[in-house]
Coordinates of C-alpha atoms in Angstrom, one line a residue:
Chain O
X1 CA 51.4 -64.4 177.6
X2 CA 50.6 -66.2 174.4
X3 CA 53.1 -67.4 171.8
X4 CA 56.8 -68.2 172.0
X5 CA 59.3 -66.3 174.1
X6 CA 62.8 -65.7 172.9
X7 CA 65.7 -67.1 174.9
X8 CA 67.0 -63.7 176.0
X9 CA 63.5 -62.6 177.0
X10 CA 63.0 -65.6 179.4
X11 CA 64.4 -64.1 182.6
X12 CA 62.0 -61.1 182.2
X13 CA 59.0 -63.3 181.6
X14 CA 59.9 -65.5 184.6
X15 CA 60.3 -62.5 186.9
X16 CA 57.0 -61.1 185.6
X17 CA 55.3 -64.3 186.3
X18 CA 56.6 -64.3 189.9
X19 CA 55.4 -60.8 190.4
X20 CA 51.9 -61.7 189.1
X21 CA 51.7 -64.7 191.3
X22 CA 52.6 -62.7 194.3
X23 CA 50.1 -60.0 193.3
X24 CA 47.4 -62.7 193.2
X25 CA 48.4 -63.9 196.6
X26 CA 48.3 -60.4 197.9
X27 CA 44.8 -60.0 196.7
X28 CA 43.7 -62.6 199.1
X29 CA 45.3 -61.0 202.1
X30 CA 44.0 -58.3 204.3
X31 CA 45.7 -55.0 203.3
X32 CA 46.9 -54.2 206.8
X33 CA 47.9 -57.7 207.8
X34 CA 51.5 -58.5 208.4
X35 CA 51.6 -60.9 205.5
X36 CA 49.9 -58.3 203.2
X37 CA 52.5 -55.7 204.0
X38 CA 55.3 -58.2 203.6
X39 CA 54.0 -59.1 200.1
X40 CA 53.6 -55.5 199.0
X41 CA 57.2 -54.8 199.9
X42 CA 58.4 -57.9 198.1
X43 CA 56.4 -57.0 195.0
X44 CA 57.8 -53.5 194.9
X45 CA 61.4 -54.9 195.2
X46 CA 60.8 -57.4 192.4
X47 CA 59.3 -54.7 190.2
X48 CA 62.4 -52.6 190.7
X49 CA 64.5 -55.6 189.9
X50 CA 62.4 -56.2 186.7
X51 CA 63.0 -52.7 185.6
X52 CA 66.8 -53.1 186.1
X53 CA 66.8 -56.4 184.3
X54 CA 64.8 -55.2 181.3
X55 CA 67.1 -52.2 181.1
X56 CA 70.1 -54.4 181.3
X57 CA 68.9 -56.9 178.7
X58 CA 67.5 -54.5 176.2
X59 CA 70.2 -51.9 176.3
X60 CA 72.8 -54.3 175.0
X61 CA 71.0 -56.4 172.4
X62 CA 73.1 -58.0 169.8
X63 CA 72.2 -57.4 166.1
X64 CA 70.9 -61.0 165.9
X65 CA 68.7 -60.5 169.0
X66 CA 67.2 -57.5 167.3
X67 CA 66.6 -59.5 164.2
X68 CA 64.7 -62.0 166.4
X69 CA 62.7 -59.2 167.9
X70 CA 61.9 -57.9 164.4
X71 CA 60.6 -61.4 163.6
X72 CA 58.8 -61.8 166.9
X73 CA 55.6 -63.8 166.4
X74 CA 53.7 -61.2 168.4
X75 CA 55.3 -58.1 166.9
X76 CA 52.7 -55.7 165.5
X77 CA 52.6 -55.8 161.7
X78 CA 51.3 -53.4 159.1
X79 CA 47.5 -53.9 159.6
X80 CA 48.0 -53.7 163.4
X81 CA 49.7 -50.4 163.0
X82 CA 47.0 -49.2 160.6
X83 CA 44.3 -50.0 163.1
X84 CA 46.2 -48.6 166.0
X85 CA 47.3 -45.4 164.3
X86 CA 44.4 -44.7 162.0
X87 CA 40.6 -44.4 161.7
X88 CA 38.3 -44.8 158.7
X89 CA 40.7 -47.1 156.8
X90 CA 39.3 -47.9 153.4
X91 CA 41.4 -50.8 152.0
X92 CA 41.9 -50.6 148.2
X93 CA 42.9 -53.6 146.2
X94 CA 44.6 -54.7 143.0
X95 CA 47.2 -53.5 140.5
X96 CA 44.6 -53.1 137.7
X97 CA 46.7 -55.4 135.6
X98 CA 47.1 -58.9 137.0
X99 CA 46.0 -59.5 140.5
X100 CA 45.6 -58.3 144.1
X101 CA 48.7 -59.2 146.0
X102 CA 47.7 -60.2 149.5
X103 CA 51.3 -59.6 150.7
X104 CA 50.8 -55.8 150.0
X105 CA 48.0 -53.9 151.6
X106 CA 47.0 -50.3 151.2
X107 CA 44.3 -47.7 151.3
X108 CA 43.2 -44.3 152.5
X109 CA 43.0 -43.7 156.3
X110 CA 43.0 -40.8 158.7
X111 CA 45.7 -40.1 161.3
X112 CA 44.3 -37.8 163.9
X113 CA 41.8 -36.8 161.3
X114 CA 44.4 -36.1 158.6
X115 CA 43.7 -38.1 155.4
X116 CA 46.7 -40.2 154.2
X117 CA 47.5 -43.1 151.9
X118 CA 49.0 -46.0 153.8
X119 CA 50.7 -48.9 152.0
X120 CA 52.9 -51.7 153.3
X121 CA 53.6 -55.4 153.3
X122 CA 51.5 -57.6 155.5
X123 CA 53.0 -60.7 157.0
X124 CA 50.3 -62.6 158.8
X125 CA 50.6 -64.1 162.2
X126 CA 49.1 -67.7 162.3
X127 CA 49.9 -70.3 159.7
X128 CA 46.7 -69.7 157.8
X129 CA 47.3 -66.0 157.6
X130 CA 50.9 -66.4 156.8
X131 CA 50.1 -68.6 153.7
X132 CA 47.4 -66.2 152.7
X133 CA 49.8 -63.3 152.9
X134 CA 52.7 -65.3 151.4
X135 CA 54.7 -64.4 154.5
X136 CA 54.8 -60.8 153.4
X137 CA 56.9 -61.7 150.3
X138 CA 55.6 -59.4 147.5
X139 CA 55.1 -60.4 143.9
X140 CA 55.4 -57.8 141.1
X141 CA 51.7 -57.1 141.2
X142 CA 52.2 -56.1 144.9
X143 CA 54.8 -53.4 143.9
X144 CA 52.5 -52.3 141.1
X145 CA 49.5 -52.2 143.5
X146 CA 51.5 -50.1 145.9
X147 CA 52.6 -47.7 143.1
X148 CA 49.1 -47.4 141.8
X149 CA 47.9 -46.4 145.2
X150 CA 50.7 -44.0 145.8
X151 CA 50.2 -42.3 142.4
X152 CA 46.5 -42.1 143.2
X153 CA 47.4 -40.3 146.5
X154 CA 49.8 -38.0 144.6
X155 CA 47.1 -37.0 142.1
X156 CA 44.7 -36.1 144.9
X157 CA 47.3 -34.5 147.1
X158 CA 47.3 -36.9 150.0
X159 CA 50.6 -37.7 151.7
X160 CA 51.9 -41.3 151.7
X161 CA 52.8 -43.4 154.7
X162 CA 54.7 -46.6 153.9
X163 CA 55.1 -49.4 156.4
X164 CA 58.0 -51.8 155.3
X165 CA 58.0 -55.3 156.7
X166 CA 59.2 -58.1 154.4
X167 CA 61.6 -61.0 154.5
X168 CA 62.1 -60.3 150.8
X169 CA 60.5 -60.0 147.4
X170 CA 59.2 -63.4 146.4
X171 CA 61.7 -65.4 144.4
X172 CA 59.6 -67.6 142.1
X173 CA 58.8 -68.5 138.5
X174 CA 55.7 -66.3 138.3
X175 CA 57.5 -63.4 139.9
X176 CA 60.2 -63.5 137.2
X177 CA 57.6 -64.0 134.4
X178 CA 55.8 -60.9 135.5
X179 CA 59.0 -58.8 135.9
X180 CA 59.9 -58.6 139.6
X181 CA 63.0 -56.6 138.7
X182 CA 61.1 -54.2 136.5
X183 CA 58.4 -53.7 139.1
X184 CA 60.9 -52.8 141.8
X185 CA 63.0 -50.6 139.5
X186 CA 59.9 -48.7 138.3
X187 CA 58.9 -48.1 141.9
X188 CA 62.3 -46.6 142.7
X189 CA 62.0 -44.1 139.9
X190 CA 58.3 -43.3 140.2
X191 CA 58.4 -42.9 144.0
X192 CA 61.0 -40.3 143.4
X193 CA 58.5 -38.5 141.2
X194 CA 55.5 -38.5 143.7
X195 CA 54.3 -34.9 144.3
X196 CA 53.3 -35.4 147.9
X197 CA 55.2 -36.1 151.1
X198 CA 56.3 -39.7 151.5
X199 CA 57.3 -41.2 154.9
X200 CA 59.0 -44.6 154.9
X201 CA 58.8 -46.6 158.1
X202 CA 60.8 -49.8 158.5
X203 CA 58.7 -51.5 161.2
X204 CA 60.1 -55.0 161.2
X205 CA 62.1 -56.7 158.5
X206 CA 63.6 -54.7 155.6
X207 CA 65.0 -57.3 153.3
X208 CA 66.9 -56.0 150.3
X209 CA 65.2 -54.9 147.1
X210 CA 61.9 -56.3 148.4
X211 CA 61.9 -53.6 151.1
X212 CA 63.5 -50.8 149.0
X213 CA 60.8 -51.4 146.3
X214 CA 58.5 -49.3 148.5
X215 CA 61.3 -47.5 150.3
X216 CA 62.0 -44.2 148.5
X217 CA 60.7 -41.2 150.4
X218 CA 61.3 -37.9 152.1
X219 CA 61.9 -39.4 155.5
X220 CA 63.1 -42.9 156.4
X221 CA 62.2 -43.9 159.9
X222 CA 63.2 -47.2 161.5
X223 CA 61.9 -48.9 164.6
X224 CA 64.6 -49.5 167.2
X225 CA 64.7 -53.2 166.7
X226 CA 63.9 -53.5 163.0
X227 CA 66.5 -54.5 160.5
X228 CA 67.2 -53.3 157.0
X229 CA 69.9 -54.8 154.8
X230 CA 71.1 -55.6 151.3
X231 CA 70.5 -59.3 152.0
X232 CA 68.9 -61.3 154.8
X233 CA 71.3 -62.7 157.4
X234 CA 70.4 -66.2 156.2
X235 CA 71.1 -65.4 152.6
X236 CA 74.4 -63.7 153.5
X237 CA 75.5 -66.7 155.6
X238 CA 74.6 -69.1 152.8
X239 CA 76.8 -67.2 150.4
X240 CA 79.7 -66.6 152.7
X241 CA 79.9 -69.7 154.7
X242 CA 77.5 -72.0 152.7
X243 CA 75.6 -72.4 155.9
X244 CA 72.5 -70.4 156.7
X245 CA 72.8 -71.5 160.4
X246 CA 75.6 -68.9 160.6
X247 CA 73.0 -66.1 160.3
X248 CA 73.9 -64.6 163.7
X249 CA 77.4 -64.0 162.5
X250 CA 76.1 -62.6 159.2
X251 CA 73.8 -60.2 161.1
X252 CA 76.8 -58.8 162.9
X253 CA 78.8 -58.5 159.6
X254 CA 76.0 -56.8 157.7
X255 CA 75.6 -54.0 160.3
X256 CA 71.8 -54.1 159.7
X257 CA 70.5 -52.5 163.0
X258 CA 68.9 -49.1 163.3
X259 CA 71.9 -47.6 165.1
X260 CA 74.1 -48.9 162.3
X261 CA 71.9 -47.4 159.6
X262 CA 71.8 -44.1 161.5
X263 CA 75.6 -44.0 161.5
X264 CA 75.7 -44.9 157.8
X265 CA 73.3 -42.0 157.1
X266 CA 70.7 -44.2 155.5
X267 CA 67.9 -43.5 157.8
X268 CA 66.7 -40.2 159.3
X269 CA 65.5 -41.2 162.7
X270 CA 65.2 -44.2 165.1
X271 CA 61.7 -44.7 166.5
X272 CA 62.2 -45.9 170.1
X273 CA 60.4 -49.1 171.1
X274 CA 58.7 -49.7 174.5
X275 CA 61.1 -51.4 176.8
X276 CA 61.4 -55.0 175.6
X277 CA 60.2 -54.4 172.1
X278 CA 57.2 -53.3 170.1
X279 CA 55.3 -56.5 170.9
X280 CA 55.3 -55.8 174.7
X281 CA 53.1 -52.7 174.1
X282 CA 51.8 -52.4 170.5
X283 CA 49.4 -49.5 171.5
X284 CA 52.2 -47.4 172.9
X285 CA 54.4 -48.2 169.9
X286 CA 51.7 -47.1 167.5
X287 CA 51.3 -43.8 169.4
X288 CA 55.0 -43.1 169.3
X289 CA 55.2 -43.8 165.6
X290 CA 52.1 -41.8 164.8
X291 CA 53.4 -38.8 166.6
X292 CA 56.7 -38.9 164.6
X293 CA 54.9 -39.4 161.2
X294 CA 52.5 -36.5 161.9
X295 CA 55.3 -34.2 162.9
X296 CA 57.3 -35.0 159.8
X297 CA 54.2 -34.5 157.6
X298 CA 53.6 -31.1 159.1
X299 CA 57.1 -30.1 158.2
X300 CA 57.0 -31.5 154.7
X301 CA 53.7 -30.1 153.8
X302 CA 55.2 -26.6 153.8
X303 CA 57.2 -27.6 150.7
X304 CA 56.0 -27.3 147.1
X305 CA 55.9 -30.5 145.0
X306 CA 59.1 -29.6 143.0
X307 CA 60.9 -28.8 146.3
X308 CA 59.9 -32.1 147.7
X309 CA 61.2 -34.0 144.7
X310 CA 64.4 -32.0 144.5
X311 CA 65.1 -32.8 148.2
X312 CA 64.2 -36.4 147.8
X313 CA 66.6 -36.8 145.0
X314 CA 69.3 -35.0 146.9
X315 CA 68.7 -37.1 149.9
X316 CA 69.5 -40.4 148.1
X317 CA 72.1 -38.8 145.8
X318 CA 74.6 -38.5 148.6
X319 CA 74.3 -42.0 150.0
X320 CA 77.4 -44.2 149.8
X321 CA 81.1 -44.1 150.8
X322 CA 84.0 -43.9 148.5
X323 CA 87.3 -42.0 148.1
X324 CA 88.5 -39.9 145.2
X325 CA 92.2 -40.6 144.9
X326 CA 94.4 -37.6 144.4
X327 CA 91.7 -35.2 145.6
X328 CA 91.9 -35.7 149.3
Chain Z
X1 CA 68.9 -85.8 142.0
X2 CA 66.9 -85.9 138.8
X3 CA 65.5 -82.3 139.2
X4 CA 68.9 -81.0 139.9
X5 CA 70.4 -82.4 136.8
X6 CA 67.6 -81.2 134.6
X7 CA 67.6 -77.7 136.0
X8 CA 71.2 -77.3 135.3
X9 CA 70.5 -77.1 131.6
X10 CA 68.5 -74.0 132.2
X11 CA 71.3 -72.3 134.0
X12 CA 73.3 -70.6 131.4
X13 CA 75.8 -68.6 133.3
X14 CA 76.8 -70.8 136.2
X15 CA 79.4 -72.8 134.3
X16 CA 80.6 -70.0 132.2
X17 CA 84.1 -68.9 132.7
X18 CA 86.1 -65.9 131.7
X19 CA 87.7 -66.2 128.3
X20 CA 90.5 -68.8 128.6
X21 CA 94.0 -68.5 127.2
X22 CA 95.4 -70.7 124.5
X23 CA 95.2 -71.1 120.7
X24 CA 92.0 -73.2 120.8
X25 CA 88.9 -72.4 122.8
X26 CA 86.1 -74.7 123.6
X27 CA 82.6 -73.3 123.4
X28 CA 80.9 -73.4 126.8
X29 CA 77.6 -74.0 125.2
X30 CA 78.0 -76.5 122.4
X31 CA 81.5 -77.8 123.1
X32 CA 82.8 -76.9 119.7
X33 CA 86.6 -76.4 119.5
X34 CA 87.2 -73.0 117.9
X35 CA 90.4 -71.3 116.7
X36 CA 91.0 -68.4 118.9
X37 CA 91.8 -66.0 116.1
X38 CA 88.5 -66.8 114.4
X39 CA 86.6 -66.3 117.6
X40 CA 88.2 -62.9 118.1
X41 CA 87.2 -61.9 114.6
X42 CA 83.7 -63.0 115.4
X43 CA 83.5 -60.8 118.5
X44 CA 83.7 -63.8 120.7
X45 CA 80.5 -65.4 119.4
X46 CA 80.6 -69.1 118.7
X47 CA 80.3 -69.6 114.9
X48 CA 78.5 -72.9 115.4
X49 CA 75.8 -72.1 118.1
X50 CA 75.9 -68.3 118.4
X51 CA 76.8 -68.5 122.0
X52 CA 78.0 -65.1 123.2
X53 CA 81.2 -65.5 125.3
X54 CA 81.5 -63.1 128.2
X55 CA 83.8 -60.2 127.2
X56 CA 85.5 -57.4 129.1
X57 CA 84.5 -53.8 129.5
X58 CA 87.4 -52.8 127.2
X59 CA 86.0 -55.1 124.5
X60 CA 82.6 -53.4 124.6
X61 CA 84.3 -50.0 124.3
X62 CA 86.0 -51.2 121.2
X63 CA 82.8 -52.7 119.9
X64 CA 80.4 -49.8 120.5
X65 CA 82.5 -46.6 120.5
X66 CA 84.0 -44.9 117.5
X67 CA 87.7 -46.0 117.3
X68 CA 87.1 -47.6 120.7
X69 CA 87.8 -44.1 122.2
X70 CA 86.4 -43.1 125.6
X71 CA 87.2 -40.0 127.5
X72 CA 87.1 -41.6 130.9
X73 CA 85.8 -39.8 134.0
X74 CA 85.9 -40.6 137.7
X75 CA 88.6 -43.4 137.2
X76 CA 90.0 -42.2 140.6
X77 CA 87.0 -43.3 142.6
X78 CA 87.8 -46.2 144.9
X79 CA 85.9 -48.3 147.4
X80 CA 86.2 -47.8 151.2
X81 CA 85.3 -50.4 153.8
X82 CA 82.3 -48.8 155.6
X83 CA 81.3 -52.1 157.3
X84 CA 84.8 -53.4 158.0
X85 CA 83.6 -56.5 156.3
X86 CA 85.5 -59.7 156.4
X87 CA 84.6 -63.1 155.1
X88 CA 87.3 -65.4 153.8
X89 CA 89.1 -62.2 153.0
X90 CA 89.0 -58.7 154.2
X91 CA 87.0 -56.5 151.8
X92 CA 89.9 -54.1 151.1
X93 CA 92.1 -57.1 150.2
X94 CA 89.3 -58.4 147.9
X95 CA 89.2 -55.0 146.2
X96 CA 93.0 -54.8 145.7
X97 CA 93.1 -58.3 144.3
X98 CA 90.3 -57.5 141.8
X99 CA 92.1 -54.3 140.9
X100 CA 95.3 -56.2 140.1
X101 CA 93.4 -58.9 138.2
X102 CA 91.3 -56.5 136.0
X103 CA 93.4 -53.4 135.9
X104 CA 90.2 -51.5 136.8
X105 CA 89.4 -49.5 140.0
X106 CA 86.0 -51.0 140.3
X107 CA 83.3 -52.9 138.4
X108 CA 82.4 -50.1 135.9
X109 CA 84.1 -47.7 133.5
X110 CA 82.3 -44.4 132.6
X111 CA 83.0 -41.5 130.3
X112 CA 82.1 -39.7 127.1
X113 CA 82.5 -41.3 123.7
X114 CA 81.0 -41.2 120.3
X115 CA 78.8 -43.7 118.5
X116 CA 78.7 -43.1 114.7
X117 CA 79.7 -39.6 115.4
X118 CA 77.1 -38.9 118.0
X119 CA 78.3 -38.0 121.5
X120 CA 77.0 -40.2 124.4
X121 CA 77.5 -40.6 128.1
X122 CA 78.7 -44.2 128.2
X123 CA 79.1 -46.7 131.1
X124 CA 80.1 -50.3 130.8
X125 CA 80.2 -52.8 133.7
X126 CA 82.8 -55.5 134.1
X127 CA 81.8 -58.9 135.5
X128 CA 85.5 -59.7 136.2
X129 CA 85.5 -57.2 139.1
X130 CA 83.8 -59.0 142.1
X131 CA 81.0 -60.3 139.8
X132 CA 80.2 -56.8 138.5
X133 CA 78.7 -56.1 141.8
X134 CA 77.4 -52.6 142.6
X135 CA 78.7 -50.9 145.7
X136 CA 79.1 -47.2 146.4
X137 CA 81.7 -46.7 143.6
X138 CA 79.6 -48.2 140.9
X139 CA 76.5 -46.3 142.1
X140 CA 78.4 -43.0 142.2
X141 CA 79.9 -43.5 138.8
X142 CA 76.5 -44.4 137.3
X143 CA 75.0 -41.3 139.1
X144 CA 77.7 -39.1 137.6
X145 CA 77.2 -40.6 134.1
X146 CA 73.5 -39.8 134.4
X147 CA 74.4 -36.2 135.5
X148 CA 76.8 -35.8 132.6
X149 CA 74.0 -36.9 130.2
X150 CA 71.7 -34.3 131.9
X151 CA 74.2 -31.5 131.8
X152 CA 75.3 -32.0 128.2
X153 CA 71.9 -33.1 127.0
X154 CA 73.4 -36.2 125.4
X155 CA 72.0 -39.8 125.4
X156 CA 73.0 -42.2 128.1
X157 CA 74.1 -45.8 127.2
X158 CA 74.8 -48.3 130.0
X159 CA 76.1 -51.8 129.3
X160 CA 75.3 -53.9 132.3
X161 CA 76.9 -57.1 133.6
X162 CA 76.3 -57.7 137.2
X163 CA 75.3 -60.2 139.9
X164 CA 73.7 -57.5 141.8
X165 CA 74.4 -55.3 144.8
X166 CA 77.7 -55.8 146.6
X167 CA 77.2 -57.6 149.9
X168 CA 80.4 -56.3 151.4
X169 CA 79.1 -52.7 151.5
X170 CA 75.7 -53.8 153.0
X171 CA 72.9 -51.3 153.1
X172 CA 75.0 -48.7 151.2
X173 CA 75.0 -51.0 148.2
X174 CA 71.2 -51.3 148.4
X175 CA 70.9 -47.5 148.5
X176 CA 72.8 -47.2 145.2
X177 CA 69.7 -48.7 143.5
X178 CA 67.6 -45.8 144.9
X179 CA 70.3 -43.3 144.1
X180 CA 70.7 -44.2 140.5
X181 CA 67.0 -44.6 139.9
X182 CA 66.2 -41.3 141.5
X183 CA 68.6 -39.6 139.1
X184 CA 67.0 -41.5 136.2
X185 CA 63.7 -39.9 137.2
X186 CA 65.4 -36.6 136.3
X187 CA 66.6 -37.9 133.0
X188 CA 63.1 -39.2 132.3
X189 CA 61.5 -35.9 133.0
X190 CA 64.1 -34.0 130.8
X191 CA 63.4 -36.4 127.9
X192 CA 67.0 -37.4 127.6
X193 CA 67.3 -40.9 126.0
X194 CA 68.6 -43.8 128.0
X195 CA 69.5 -47.1 126.2
X196 CA 70.1 -50.0 128.6
X197 CA 72.0 -53.0 127.3
X198 CA 71.9 -56.2 129.3
X199 CA 74.7 -58.8 128.9
X200 CA 75.2 -62.1 130.6
X201 CA 74.5 -62.0 133.5
X202 CA 72.4 -59.0 134.6
X203 CA 70.5 -59.8 137.8
X204 CA 69.3 -58.7 141.2
X205 CA 70.1 -55.1 142.4
X206 CA 71.3 -53.9 139.0
X207 CA 68.4 -55.5 137.1
X208 CA 66.0 -54.1 139.8
X209 CA 67.3 -50.6 139.3
X210 CA 68.9 -48.7 136.3
X211 CA 69.2 -51.7 134.0
X212 CA 65.4 -52.1 133.9
X213 CA 64.8 -48.3 133.4
X214 CA 66.0 -47.8 129.9
X215 CA 63.7 -46.0 127.4
X216 CA 64.8 -48.9 125.2
X217 CA 66.2 -52.1 126.7
X218 CA 68.4 -54.4 124.5
X219 CA 69.8 -57.7 125.6
X220 CA 72.4 -60.0 124.1
X221 CA 71.2 -63.4 123.2
X222 CA 70.9 -66.1 125.9
X223 CA 72.0 -63.9 128.7
X224 CA 70.9 -64.8 132.3
X225 CA 68.6 -62.0 133.5
X226 CA 66.3 -61.6 136.4
X227 CA 65.7 -60.5 139.9
X228 CA 66.4 -63.6 142.0
X229 CA 69.2 -66.1 141.1
X230 CA 68.0 -69.5 139.7
X231 CA 69.4 -71.4 142.7
X232 CA 67.5 -69.2 145.2
X233 CA 64.3 -69.7 143.2
X234 CA 64.8 -73.4 143.1
X235 CA 65.5 -73.7 146.8
X236 CA 62.4 -71.6 147.6
X237 CA 59.8 -73.3 145.4
X238 CA 61.4 -76.7 145.3
X239 CA 60.4 -77.3 141.7
X240 CA 62.1 -77.7 138.3
X241 CA 62.8 -74.5 136.5
X242 CA 61.4 -74.5 132.9
X243 CA 64.0 -74.7 130.2
X244 CA 65.3 -71.3 129.1
X245 CA 64.0 -69.7 132.3
X246 CA 65.4 -66.2 132.9
X247 CA 67.1 -66.1 129.6
X248 CA 67.0 -63.0 127.3
X249 CA 64.5 -64.9 125.1
X250 CA 62.3 -65.6 128.2
X251 CA 62.2 -62.0 129.1
X252 CA 61.5 -60.9 125.5
X253 CA 58.6 -63.4 125.4
X254 CA 57.2 -62.0 128.7
X255 CA 57.4 -58.4 127.4
X256 CA 60.3 -57.0 129.4
X257 CA 62.8 -56.4 126.6
X258 CA 62.5 -54.3 123.5
X259 CA 64.9 -56.5 121.5
X260 CA 67.6 -59.0 121.5
X261 CA 70.6 -58.0 119.6
X262 CA 73.4 -60.2 118.2
X263 CA 76.7 -58.7 119.3
X264 CA 77.5 -58.0 115.6
X265 CA 74.5 -55.7 115.4
X266 CA 74.8 -54.1 118.8
X267 CA 76.5 -50.9 117.7
X268 CA 74.1 -50.4 114.8
X269 CA 71.1 -51.0 117.0
X270 CA 72.2 -48.7 119.8
X271 CA 73.1 -46.1 117.3
X272 CA 69.7 -46.3 115.5
X273 CA 67.8 -46.1 118.7
X274 CA 69.8 -43.1 119.9
X275 CA 69.1 -41.4 116.6
X276 CA 65.4 -42.1 116.8
X277 CA 65.2 -40.8 120.4
X278 CA 67.2 -37.6 119.6

């Protein structure tokens, strides 16, 4: 295994290592020798134990542990999903106004042969890529690039698949000079007006306006261990306790996990992850997600453009909780 | 600490307080001591440096609407506690305390009023209520104000003043951005005018949704506007912020505002725009 291992993952990796060592040992034994049989039995027992352990650990993850999984260095990101779910990807660049934001990628691709427009934030894995991608923190030109591509898809009647994975819209001087707020606000309004099906998928981190800026659609799917919140746990902790080290507490308070968001009726569906998280089996993960996207597209393609838009508005219209005094 | 000191000059809102009591008032910007009565007469604008003091939602009603009259709607909407959120206080206690302090149910007042005889759907935010933050109640009241404009085919005017989405309602606050903007798509397609007025401060979730979606966007002078707060930007980029960064003047210069209006001209300007768009 390459790359770091999270604390709570350790027992699993240790057990896996033991199993692998034993398997190697078994390879050198005669199949019907006493030692060989003994080893086979032990391996089987350990594999059962591994299943139980993984089940135990991953069935009761805290919200903070999920945040860690969502940020796992080996978690598949947008371009991984595109290459695992699609063929014939033609990447398109630029906002036709200022620049090509490397933190936002997009282009036409085929999913099981069906042409779609895919857009999403790209985070980058090693240091060089992370810098190149600005850690997936989008500038205004990124939101404008995404909108340009989505409107292109809408004009040529291709559905839109959005992959959301960002630690936030970039807070910087240039971002403000070029209207970060305006770019996000415009996307919220214009994504509402797209005349084709739009499927939003929160695949990793969904930080605040930076995520929502490409987050308006007909279906909102969220991977089991992704997070989506009004503010990052670190940002929240810095405000509440003036200490970003209290992010684990903030993650609990913010209720930012997929099950939380399902309960708050903000997302439509939780996309299950392979046992142990998306990074343990990116291929399987991509297949699961692709199946759900295609099934949703099949359903939505029955609708006329105005029906799509009406339902999209109605979907977001009812979000929120309040009481009307005197009318209960 | 040099950069820290310097940057502070650029931060216009951080040290600003709500209007103080007393006969004399010191200008937060130039330090001038001003007679309270005179300041009131001048709509809380410093006669020496034109600094616009922060005023309440009620003051804007008096300033903008004919006879200060608003037929208020949805005043019975109140926040719940969907996250059971607790920091130094429980969220419901924070709400109750703000309600006592401001005499408002939440950070926005909405209804129907007239501006120079023309009926408008009007909404005005109040920074005094948890920093004008937008939770479900603010989002719902803005949504209904948009729907009223649609149903009656009357212009929409929103006066914003907000630090952004309300953290205590988590993701539901974020979704109010999508909710209000989705309804504004309707308004846009029906060609019903929307004038967005930005006052000090209008940032983050409100700025990144309806406040930036006006057909015409007007700001008061020297207001703090923007997506990210200046402190967050400074911590991220570890650089000095240029003087006047994120002020109304900065955003006018960069092409994101239609005009900056002195408070004395605000009613006239809104009224003229509404007339031109009708």
